[in-house]
Amino acid sequence: MKIVVIGAGVVGVTTAYFLNRQGFDVVVVDRGQEPASETSFANGGQISVSHAEPWANPTALRRAARWLLRADAPLRLRLRADPRQWLWLAGFVRECTNARTRRNIGELVRLGIYSRAVLQRLRDEAGLAYDQRMRGILHFYTDPREFEAAHEPARLMREFGCERSIVSVDEAIAIEPALRHARALLVGATFTPADESGDAHAFTVQLAARCRAAGVEFRMGHQVTALRASGTRIEHVEAIDAHGRYEAIRASRYVLAAGSYSPLLAAPLGIRLAVYPAKGYSVTMPVRDTSRAFEVSLTDDEHKLVFSRLGDRLRIAGTAELAGYDRRLDLDRCRAMLRRIEQLMPGAGDAASARFWSGLRPSTPSNLPYVGGTRIANLYLNTGHGTLGWTLACGSAKALADLIAGRQPDVDFAFCGPQAARGASSTSSIRETIPQ
Ligand SMILES: Cc1cc2nc3c(=O)[nH]c(=O)nc-3n(C[C@H](O)[C@H](O)[C@H](O)COP(=O)(O)OP(=O)(O)OC[C@H]3O[C@@H](n4cnc5c(N)ncnc54)[C@H](O)[C@@H]3O)c2cc1C
């Protein structure tokens, strides 16, 4: 049976891999020349189950009010005349209750732990090397109120099985000695030893090569313009190639994994996905002084930045702007990231050689992705992974391939669509493909 996957980011490529392993004949269609050329290109690199607290949580509205007044705030909202943005914001406000946050953390921790294990198996099986580091993730705090506020979500994560423990400043510096220069700023930390980091772009490009070798076809340079339906089935995908030639690509089933652009392709079919782009930035620079550079992946909660060591490079990523599909680099924001690393670990990186990048996180109000079916019988979704697309990609892909093959996934998660209802357990709820 032939399946078309739309999107060759980390989510689309992992989906293609697991579908191919299930014996399906897979075609991946993407407008880029290479896989992982959009949001999966230069992200924060963290495989972070410990990052399961969604932006929407009981403290979010208080913090947002504070941040709205600051030009350099880690989260920024540019209100637009865009009903999709307002609907998304209304959904976000609904997710800020204690009950929703608890439920969302539970779902993300379950899928995250599963996904991390699937990644580890896949990495060994396929022999992938992508500057991975298995040294845990240390969240550090420089504001006592933020540290205090982190205790409850960390406790919740432990309740759901993620070993995120509270550690003292001395313990944090013992875990990552490069933080010694910042001792006076630190007030505490949490540590999750099982979390990892690695280069999502290198991983995706290598996995795509393995997929090709196993018979997956990649139609790169193809812009999908529409999914054409007849009755309750997709008939074909309409695409335009790099020479402007129109093509109808037919298959028995279709998976939409187009990141922030998924809702634009789903909307004409009457499927409303609450996915909105949240722009983030990253800085990548060579290590200048190894004795000062971090080895363990870090999260700076106050500035909403993550740090990953990728071989002899330092990657710092974060901040979020809800400003539509605009990917322009705001150099002030990029320089603010450089200032922060210089403040914490002076001389660690070669700032003169820094490369800046921006990407659009495909964000849902709850931070839960859409994984599963739709009311169109042969259309499936694997999209909306927001801040955690690299962390959740392998687990989402394996679970979706199981669902498509008619098997019950090995993970309990709020899959979407009628197909999920057959395999759902009592603890997971079935989500509809309407705004959450
Ligand atoms: C600054 C930043 C830091 C991040 N840090 C982390 C982190 O540390 N850990 C983590 O887990 N996650 C992180 N993320 C999130 C993660 O990068 C994303 O969730 C993930 O890359 C999304 O993958 P995707 O495959 O869904 O989307 P993409 O990688 O964007 O892939 C979608 C693909 O669809 C294609 N496409 C779209 N529309 C069309 C069309 N019409 N026709 C043809 N092709 C189309 C695009 O070309 C693209 O290749 C971060 C994100 C950002 C921005």
Short mmCIF file of C-alpha atoms and ligand atoms in Angstrom, two decimals:
data_model
loop_
_atom_site.label_atom_id
_atom_site.label_comp_id
_atom_site.label_asym_id
_atom_site.label_seq_id
_atom_site.Cartn_x
_atom_site.Cartn_y
_atom_site.Cartn_z
CA MET A 1 0.00 0.00 0.00
CA LYS A 2 1.33 3.43 -0.98
CA ILE A 3 1.43 6.29 1.54
CA VAL A 4 2.36 9.91 0.85
CA VAL A 5 3.96 11.86 3.70
CA ILE A 6 3.81 15.63 3.26
CA GLY A 7 6.82 17.23 4.95
CA ALA A 8 10.44 16.15 5.32
CA GLY A 9 11.19 17.72 8.69
CA VAL A 10 12.18 15.54 11.63
CA VAL A 11 8.54 14.52 12.06
CA GLY A 12 7.90 13.61 8.40
CA VAL A 13 11.18 11.70 7.99
CA THR A 14 10.73 9.66 11.17
CA THR A 15 7.16 8.92 10.03
CA ALA A 16 8.46 7.73 6.66
CA TYR A 17 11.04 5.53 8.40
CA PHE A 18 8.52 3.74 10.63
CA LEU A 19 5.94 3.38 7.82
CA ASN A 20 8.63 1.84 5.63
CA ARG A 21 9.52 -0.53 8.48
CA GLN A 22 5.86 -1.59 8.62
CA GLY A 23 6.11 -2.58 4.96
CA PHE A 24 4.36 0.39 3.35
CA ASP A 25 5.48 1.90 0.08
CA VAL A 26 6.32 5.51 1.11
CA VAL A 27 6.71 8.75 -0.86
CA VAL A 28 7.80 11.93 0.96
CA VAL A 29 6.93 15.25 -0.67
CA ASP A 30 8.60 18.50 0.42
CA ARG A 31 9.21 21.92 -1.12
CA GLY A 32 12.77 22.11 0.24
CA GLN A 33 15.79 20.82 -1.67
CA GLU A 34 16.98 18.85 1.38
CA PRO A 35 15.21 17.29 4.37
CA ALA A 36 15.09 19.32 7.59
CA SER A 37 15.52 22.66 5.91
CA GLU A 38 12.85 24.49 7.93
CA THR A 39 12.10 24.26 11.68
CA SER A 40 14.14 21.08 12.16
CA PHE A 41 17.25 22.84 10.82
CA ALA A 42 18.90 24.49 13.85
CA ASN A 43 16.72 23.97 16.91
CA GLY A 44 17.85 23.76 20.54
CA GLY A 45 18.93 20.14 20.19
CA GLN A 46 17.35 18.91 23.41
CA ILE A 47 15.64 15.57 23.86
CA SER A 48 13.88 16.97 26.86
CA VAL A 49 11.12 15.01 28.55
CA SER A 50 11.84 17.42 31.42
CA HIS A 51 10.57 20.30 29.27
CA ALA A 52 7.00 18.96 29.50
CA GLU A 53 5.51 22.01 31.17
CA PRO A 54 3.57 23.76 28.40
CA TRP A 55 3.75 27.53 27.92
CA ALA A 56 0.05 27.52 28.85
CA ASN A 57 0.06 26.93 32.61
CA PRO A 58 -1.45 28.61 35.68
CA THR A 59 1.39 31.16 35.93
CA ALA A 60 1.48 32.02 32.21
CA LEU A 61 -0.96 34.91 32.18
CA ARG A 62 0.75 36.69 35.10
CA ARG A 63 4.13 36.27 33.40
CA ALA A 64 2.77 37.33 30.02
CA ALA A 65 1.47 40.58 31.52
CA ARG A 66 4.99 41.26 32.87
CA TRP A 67 6.64 40.35 29.58
CA LEU A 68 4.30 42.46 27.44
CA LEU A 69 6.00 45.53 28.92
CA ARG A 70 9.55 44.44 28.02
CA ALA A 71 11.03 44.78 24.53
CA ASP A 72 13.54 41.95 25.21
CA ALA A 73 10.98 39.60 26.81
CA PRO A 74 11.50 35.89 26.09
CA LEU A 75 7.92 35.59 24.83
CA ARG A 76 6.47 38.29 22.59
CA LEU A 77 3.06 38.71 21.05
CA ARG A 78 2.44 40.83 17.98
CA LEU A 79 -1.31 41.04 17.64
CA ARG A 80 -2.43 40.74 14.03
CA ALA A 81 -5.70 41.04 12.16
CA ASP A 82 -5.72 37.26 11.95
CA PRO A 83 -8.66 35.29 13.38
CA ARG A 84 -6.45 32.18 13.50
CA GLN A 85 -4.14 33.97 15.94
CA TRP A 86 -7.06 35.08 18.15
CA LEU A 87 -8.61 31.61 18.18
CA TRP A 88 -5.22 30.18 19.12
CA LEU A 89 -4.86 32.72 21.96
CA ALA A 90 -8.36 31.90 23.24
CA GLY A 91 -7.39 28.21 23.21
CA PHE A 92 -4.16 29.08 25.04
CA VAL A 93 -6.07 30.88 27.82
CA ARG A 94 -8.34 27.82 28.20
CA GLU A 95 -5.28 25.60 28.71
CA CYS A 96 -3.96 27.67 31.63
CA THR A 97 -5.97 25.95 34.38
CA ASN A 98 -4.42 23.57 36.93
CA ALA A 99 -6.45 20.64 35.61
CA ARG A 100 -5.48 21.18 31.94
CA THR A 101 -1.83 21.73 32.82
CA ARG A 102 -1.74 18.52 34.84
CA ARG A 103 -3.34 16.58 32.00
CA ASN A 104 -1.03 18.11 29.36
CA ILE A 105 2.12 17.44 31.39
CA GLY A 106 1.00 13.83 31.84
CA GLU A 107 0.44 13.33 28.11
CA LEU A 108 3.75 14.99 27.18
CA VAL A 109 5.78 13.03 29.74
CA ARG A 110 4.28 9.71 28.61
CA LEU A 111 4.88 10.41 24.92
CA GLY A 112 8.29 11.94 25.70
CA ILE A 113 9.61 8.96 27.67
CA TYR A 114 8.38 6.61 24.97
CA SER A 115 9.87 8.76 22.22
CA ARG A 116 13.28 8.97 23.91
CA ALA A 117 13.38 5.16 24.16
CA VAL A 118 12.34 4.77 20.50
CA LEU A 119 15.07 7.24 19.47
CA GLN A 120 17.68 5.27 21.42
CA ARG A 121 16.71 2.00 19.72
CA LEU A 122 16.55 3.61 16.28
CA ARG A 123 19.96 5.26 16.75
CA ASP A 124 21.53 1.90 17.58
CA GLU A 125 19.73 -0.01 14.83
CA ALA A 126 20.43 2.52 12.10
CA GLY A 127 23.91 3.46 13.37
CA LEU A 128 23.25 7.22 13.41
CA ALA A 129 25.80 9.74 14.70
CA TYR A 130 24.49 13.26 15.18
CA ASP A 131 26.65 14.73 17.99
CA GLN A 132 24.38 13.07 20.52
CA ARG A 133 25.14 13.43 24.21
CA MET A 134 23.55 11.29 26.90
CA ARG A 135 24.49 13.42 29.89
CA GLY A 136 21.09 14.66 31.05
CA ILE A 137 19.54 18.13 31.08
CA LEU A 138 20.13 20.65 33.85
CA HIS A 139 17.51 23.42 34.27
CA PHE A 140 19.10 26.27 36.18
CA TYR A 141 17.41 29.26 37.82
CA THR A 142 18.62 32.76 38.53
CA ASP A 143 15.32 34.10 39.93
CA PRO A 144 14.11 32.68 43.28
CA ARG A 145 10.44 33.06 42.26
CA GLU A 146 10.99 31.08 39.03
CA PHE A 147 12.85 28.39 40.99
CA GLU A 148 10.03 28.15 43.52
CA ALA A 149 7.48 27.98 40.66
CA ALA A 150 9.42 25.09 39.09
CA HIS A 151 8.94 22.77 42.09
CA GLU A 152 5.32 21.84 41.37
CA PRO A 153 5.72 21.02 37.63
CA ALA A 154 8.89 19.05 38.47
CA ARG A 155 6.92 17.11 41.10
CA LEU A 156 4.15 16.44 38.56
CA MET A 157 6.69 15.20 36.02
CA ARG A 158 8.14 12.82 38.63
CA GLU A 159 4.61 11.58 39.34
CA PHE A 160 4.26 10.73 35.62
CA GLY A 161 7.65 8.99 35.50
CA CYS A 162 10.19 11.67 34.49
CA GLU A 163 13.08 11.74 36.99
CA ARG A 164 13.49 15.50 37.28
CA SER A 165 14.95 16.15 40.73
CA ILE A 166 15.72 19.39 42.57
CA VAL A 167 19.45 20.04 43.07
CA SER A 168 21.42 22.71 44.96
CA VAL A 169 23.72 25.27 43.35
CA ASP A 170 26.78 23.22 44.44
CA GLU A 171 25.29 20.07 42.92
CA ALA A 172 24.46 21.93 39.71
CA ILE A 173 28.06 23.12 39.39
CA ALA A 174 29.31 19.60 40.08
CA ILE A 175 27.10 18.37 37.21
CA GLU A 176 28.21 21.18 34.86
CA PRO A 177 31.47 22.81 36.06
CA ALA A 178 31.26 25.48 33.33
CA LEU A 179 28.53 27.11 35.44
CA ARG A 180 31.13 27.97 38.13
CA HIS A 181 31.56 31.47 36.68
CA ALA A 182 27.84 32.07 37.19
CA ARG A 183 27.73 30.80 40.80
CA ALA A 184 26.72 34.20 42.20
CA LEU A 185 23.70 34.35 39.86
CA LEU A 186 22.35 30.84 40.51
CA VAL A 187 19.62 30.10 43.05
CA GLY A 188 18.98 26.41 42.30
CA ALA A 189 18.44 23.84 39.56
CA THR A 190 16.71 20.64 38.56
CA PHE A 191 18.40 17.70 36.86
CA THR A 192 17.01 14.99 34.59
CA PRO A 193 19.80 12.46 33.99
CA ALA A 194 17.98 10.43 31.33
CA ASP A 195 17.42 13.38 28.96
CA GLU A 196 19.75 13.86 25.98
CA SER A 197 20.74 16.27 23.25
CA GLY A 198 21.89 16.11 19.64
CA ASP A 199 21.72 17.75 16.24
CA ALA A 200 18.19 17.25 14.85
CA HIS A 201 19.28 18.33 11.37
CA ALA A 202 22.13 15.79 11.15
CA PHE A 203 19.81 13.09 12.53
CA THR A 204 17.07 13.84 9.98
CA VAL A 205 19.42 14.02 6.99
CA GLN A 206 21.04 10.68 7.93
CA LEU A 207 17.71 9.02 8.60
CA ALA A 208 16.41 10.26 5.24
CA ALA A 209 19.44 8.62 3.59
CA ARG A 210 18.62 5.33 5.38
CA CYS A 211 15.00 5.67 4.22
CA ARG A 212 16.12 6.22 0.61
CA ALA A 213 18.34 3.15 0.80
CA ALA A 214 15.34 1.18 2.07
CA GLY A 215 13.20 2.28 -0.89
CA VAL A 216 11.44 5.44 0.33
CA GLU A 217 11.05 7.95 -2.50
CA PHE A 218 11.73 11.63 -1.74
CA ARG A 219 10.16 14.19 -4.08
CA MET A 220 12.04 17.26 -2.95
CA GLY A 221 11.47 20.69 -4.48
CA HIS A 222 7.72 20.00 -4.68
CA GLN A 223 5.37 22.60 -3.22
CA VAL A 224 2.10 20.96 -2.20
CA THR A 225 -0.69 23.31 -3.19
CA ALA A 226 -3.72 21.24 -2.18
CA LEU A 227 -5.05 17.94 -0.92
CA ARG A 228 -7.87 17.08 -3.29
CA ALA A 229 -10.76 15.16 -1.74
CA SER A 230 -13.75 13.42 -3.19
CA GLY A 231 -16.41 12.45 -0.69
CA THR A 232 -14.69 11.19 2.43
CA ARG A 233 -11.35 10.34 0.81
CA ILE A 234 -8.29 12.21 -0.42
CA GLU A 235 -7.90 11.45 -4.12
CA HIS A 236 -4.50 13.00 -4.69
CA VAL A 237 -1.99 15.60 -3.57
CA GLU A 238 -1.52 18.49 -5.95
CA ALA A 239 2.08 19.68 -6.18
CA ILE A 240 4.18 22.04 -8.31
CA ASP A 241 7.79 21.08 -8.94
CA ALA A 242 10.81 23.40 -9.13
CA HIS A 243 10.17 23.97 -12.89
CA GLY A 244 6.58 25.03 -12.25
CA ARG A 245 5.17 21.74 -13.52
CA TYR A 246 1.94 20.54 -11.96
CA GLU A 247 1.76 16.98 -10.66
CA ALA A 248 -0.97 14.88 -9.06
CA ILE A 249 0.57 12.43 -6.58
CA ARG A 250 -1.76 9.55 -5.73
CA ALA A 251 -1.65 7.09 -2.85
CA SER A 252 -3.99 5.04 -0.67
CA ARG A 253 -3.23 7.09 2.44
CA TYR A 254 -1.75 10.48 3.27
CA VAL A 255 0.08 11.84 6.32
CA LEU A 256 0.19 15.58 6.88
CA ALA A 257 3.50 16.47 8.61
CA ALA A 258 4.06 19.97 7.23
CA GLY A 259 4.88 21.66 10.57
CA SER A 260 3.49 25.19 10.91
CA TYR A 261 1.98 24.95 7.42
CA SER A 262 -0.22 21.92 8.17
CA PRO A 263 -3.30 24.00 9.11
CA LEU A 264 -3.13 25.86 5.79
CA LEU A 265 -3.34 22.57 3.86
CA ALA A 266 -6.00 21.08 6.17
CA ALA A 267 -8.35 24.09 6.29
CA PRO A 268 -9.81 23.74 2.74
CA LEU A 269 -10.88 20.21 3.75
CA GLY A 270 -12.86 21.63 6.67
CA ILE A 271 -10.28 20.40 9.19
CA ARG A 272 -9.33 23.17 11.58
CA LEU A 273 -6.02 22.59 13.31
CA ALA A 274 -5.11 24.84 16.23
CA VAL A 275 -1.50 25.10 15.06
CA TYR A 276 0.09 28.55 14.97
CA PRO A 277 3.72 29.48 14.22
CA ALA A 278 5.82 30.60 17.20
CA LYS A 279 9.05 32.06 15.92
CA GLY A 280 12.23 31.18 17.80
CA TYR A 281 15.91 31.91 17.29
CA SER A 282 19.16 30.05 17.62
CA VAL A 283 22.82 30.96 17.67
CA THR A 284 25.52 28.44 16.76
CA MET A 285 29.19 29.15 17.32
CA PRO A 286 32.44 27.24 17.62
CA VAL A 287 33.82 26.48 21.08
CA ARG A 288 36.65 28.89 21.87
CA ASP A 289 37.77 27.64 25.30
CA THR A 290 36.85 24.04 26.16
CA SER A 291 37.53 24.60 29.85
CA ARG A 292 34.77 27.24 29.93
CA ALA A 293 32.24 25.66 27.57
CA PHE A 294 29.31 23.54 28.77
CA GLU A 295 29.17 19.80 28.06
CA VAL A 296 25.80 19.04 29.65
CA SER A 297 22.66 20.37 27.95
CA LEU A 298 21.22 23.29 29.93
CA THR A 299 17.97 25.22 30.21
CA ASP A 300 17.99 28.80 31.43
CA ASP A 301 14.44 29.09 32.65
CA GLU A 302 14.37 32.81 33.28
CA HIS A 303 15.50 33.70 29.76
CA LYS A 304 13.70 30.72 28.16
CA LEU A 305 16.91 29.59 26.48
CA VAL A 306 18.31 26.10 25.94
CA PHE A 307 21.99 25.23 25.43
CA SER A 308 23.31 22.13 23.66
CA ARG A 309 26.88 21.11 22.96
CA LEU A 310 27.01 19.73 19.40
CA GLY A 311 30.53 18.37 18.98
CA ASP A 312 32.81 21.41 18.87
CA ARG A 313 29.88 23.82 18.47
CA LEU A 314 27.70 25.58 21.03
CA ARG A 315 24.01 25.97 20.21
CA ILE A 316 21.84 28.41 22.17
CA ALA A 317 18.17 28.61 21.22
CA GLY A 318 14.88 29.93 22.43
CA THR A 319 12.52 32.88 22.80
CA ALA A 320 9.14 32.95 21.11
CA GLU A 321 7.23 35.48 19.04
CA LEU A 322 3.66 34.97 17.94
CA ALA A 323 3.83 37.07 14.81
CA GLY A 324 2.46 34.94 11.99
CA TYR A 325 4.71 33.39 9.32
CA ASP A 326 7.36 36.11 9.40
CA ARG A 327 10.83 34.48 9.75
CA ARG A 328 12.88 37.68 9.70
CA LEU A 329 15.82 37.69 12.10
CA ASP A 330 15.64 40.24 14.86
CA LEU A 331 19.33 40.83 15.44
CA ASP A 332 18.72 42.47 18.83
CA ARG A 333 17.22 39.20 20.05
CA CYS A 334 20.12 37.21 18.62
CA ARG A 335 22.67 39.47 20.29
CA ALA A 336 20.77 39.19 23.58
CA MET A 337 21.38 35.42 23.42
CA LEU A 338 25.08 36.00 22.87
CA ARG A 339 25.19 38.41 25.81
CA ARG A 340 23.55 35.84 28.07
CA ILE A 341 26.06 33.08 27.26
CA GLU A 342 28.91 35.54 27.70
CA GLN A 343 27.50 36.56 31.08
CA LEU A 344 27.18 32.93 32.24
CA MET A 345 30.33 31.44 30.65
CA PRO A 346 32.64 34.22 29.55
CA GLY A 347 34.96 33.24 26.71
CA ALA A 348 33.33 29.83 26.10
CA GLY A 349 32.30 30.49 22.48
CA ASP A 350 33.66 32.37 19.50
CA ALA A 351 30.96 35.01 19.16
CA ALA A 352 32.63 36.58 16.10
CA SER A 353 31.83 33.39 14.13
CA ALA A 354 28.26 33.04 15.43
CA ARG A 355 25.55 32.01 12.94
CA PHE A 356 21.99 33.12 13.61
CA TRP A 357 18.83 31.32 12.55
CA SER A 358 15.08 31.56 13.05
CA GLY A 359 12.40 28.88 12.80
CA LEU A 360 8.64 28.58 13.27
CA ARG A 361 7.55 26.13 15.96
CA PRO A 362 4.24 24.50 14.96
CA SER A 363 2.57 25.31 18.27
CA THR A 364 -0.76 24.19 19.68
CA PRO A 365 -2.33 25.90 22.72
CA SER A 366 -1.77 22.79 24.87
CA ASN A 367 1.62 21.90 23.31
CA LEU A 368 0.14 18.46 22.53
CA PRO A 369 0.71 17.43 18.91
CA TYR A 370 -1.96 16.04 16.63
CA VAL A 371 -1.06 12.41 16.07
CA GLY A 372 -3.68 10.14 14.54
CA GLY A 373 -6.51 10.14 12.03
CA THR A 374 -9.11 12.60 10.85
CA ARG A 375 -12.69 12.29 9.71
CA ILE A 376 -11.32 11.89 6.19
CA ALA A 377 -10.73 8.15 6.26
CA ASN A 378 -7.37 8.10 4.47
CA LEU A 379 -5.85 11.29 5.94
CA TYR A 380 -3.63 11.17 9.04
CA LEU A 381 -1.87 13.88 11.03
CA ASN A 382 1.54 14.07 12.65
CA THR A 383 1.94 17.74 13.36
CA GLY A 384 1.82 20.54 15.93
CA HIS A 385 4.77 19.43 18.09
CA GLY A 386 5.57 23.00 19.16
CA THR A 387 8.53 23.27 21.52
CA LEU A 388 9.11 19.50 21.56
CA GLY A 389 9.22 18.29 17.96
CA TRP A 390 12.69 16.77 18.20
CA THR A 391 11.90 15.18 21.57
CA LEU A 392 8.60 13.68 20.43
CA ALA A 393 9.33 12.88 16.77
CA CYS A 394 10.39 9.23 17.06
CA GLY A 395 7.60 8.26 19.44
CA SER A 396 4.89 10.09 17.47
CA ALA A 397 6.10 8.53 14.23
CA LYS A 398 6.26 4.98 15.57
CA ALA A 399 2.84 5.31 17.23
CA LEU A 400 1.26 6.74 14.05
CA ALA A 401 2.76 3.98 11.90
CA ASP A 402 1.24 1.46 14.34
CA LEU A 403 -2.16 3.16 14.14
CA ILE A 404 -2.06 3.18 10.32
CA ALA A 405 -1.09 -0.49 10.31
CA GLY A 406 -4.09 -1.23 12.55
CA ARG A 407 -1.98 -1.97 15.63
CA GLN A 408 -2.38 -0.51 19.08
CA PRO A 409 0.53 1.87 19.77
CA ASP A 410 2.84 0.97 22.67
CA VAL A 411 2.20 4.34 24.31
CA ASP A 412 -0.88 5.72 25.99
CA PHE A 413 -1.52 9.15 24.46
CA ALA A 414 -4.45 11.38 23.46
CA PHE A 415 -4.30 10.42 19.78
CA CYS A 416 -6.72 12.23 17.52
CA GLY A 417 -9.38 10.96 15.16
CA PRO A 418 -11.79 8.07 14.95
CA GLN A 419 -9.07 5.51 14.17
CA ALA A 420 -7.55 6.16 17.61
CA ALA A 421 -10.77 5.26 19.39
CA ARG A 422 -10.20 1.58 18.64
CA GLY A 423 -6.80 1.48 20.31
CA ALA A 424 -7.32 4.00 23.12
CA SER A 425 -7.02 3.02 26.76
CA SER A 426 -9.13 4.44 29.56
CA THR A 427 -6.61 7.11 30.59
CA SER A 428 -6.15 8.77 27.22
CA SER A 429 -8.87 10.85 25.66
CA ILE A 430 -9.67 11.07 21.97
CA ARG A 431 -9.17 14.53 20.55
CA GLU A 432 -11.05 16.00 17.67
CA THR A 433 -9.33 17.99 14.93
CA ILE A 434 -10.93 21.23 15.97
CA PRO A 435 -9.33 23.95 18.09
CA GLN A 436 -8.50 22.53 21.53
C1 LIG B 1 14.36 28.12 18.30
C2 LIG B 1 13.79 26.72 18.41
C3 LIG B 1 14.34 25.83 19.34
C4 LIG B 1 13.81 24.55 19.47
N1 LIG B 1 14.39 23.67 20.34
C5 LIG B 1 13.90 22.40 20.47
C6 LIG B 1 14.52 21.48 21.35
O1 LIG B 1 15.54 21.76 21.96
N2 LIG B 1 13.96 20.24 21.48
C7 LIG B 1 12.82 19.90 20.80
O2 LIG B 1 12.33 18.79 21.00
N3 LIG B 1 12.25 20.74 19.92
C8 LIG B 1 12.75 21.98 19.74
N4 LIG B 1 12.17 22.87 18.88
C9 LIG B 1 10.95 22.46 18.16
C10 LIG B 1 11.26 21.59 16.96
O3 LIG B 1 12.35 22.11 16.24
C11 LIG B 1 10.02 21.51 16.05
O4 LIG B 1 8.90 21.11 16.81
C12 LIG B 1 10.23 20.51 14.93
O5 LIG B 1 11.37 20.84 14.18
C13 LIG B 1 9.01 20.46 14.02
O6 LIG B 1 9.28 19.49 13.03
P1 LIG B 1 8.29 19.28 11.82
O7 LIG B 1 8.84 18.18 11.03
O8 LIG B 1 6.90 19.17 12.34
O9 LIG B 1 8.34 20.67 11.05
P2 LIG B 1 9.47 21.23 9.94
O10 LIG B 1 10.79 20.81 10.40
O11 LIG B 1 9.14 22.63 9.78
O12 LIG B 1 9.09 20.36 8.70
C14 LIG B 1 7.94 20.62 7.93
C15 LIG B 1 8.30 20.39 6.49
O13 LIG B 1 7.12 20.57 5.71
C16 LIG B 1 7.49 21.19 4.51
N5 LIG B 1 6.32 21.89 3.97
C17 LIG B 1 5.51 22.76 4.61
N6 LIG B 1 4.52 23.16 3.79
C18 LIG B 1 4.74 22.53 2.60
C19 LIG B 1 4.05 22.53 1.35
N7 LIG B 1 2.95 23.27 1.14
N8 LIG B 1 4.55 21.77 0.35
C20 LIG B 1 5.66 21.01 0.53
N9 LIG B 1 6.34 20.97 1.69
C21 LIG B 1 5.86 21.71 2.71
C22 LIG B 1 8.60 22.15 4.89
O14 LIG B 1 9.42 22.42 3.77
C23 LIG B 1 9.32 21.39 5.97
O15 LIG B 1 10.44 20.68 5.47
C24 LIG B 1 12.69 24.16 18.69
C25 LIG B 1 12.17 25.03 17.73
C26 LIG B 1 12.72 26.30 17.59
C27 LIG B 1 12.17 27.23 16.54
#
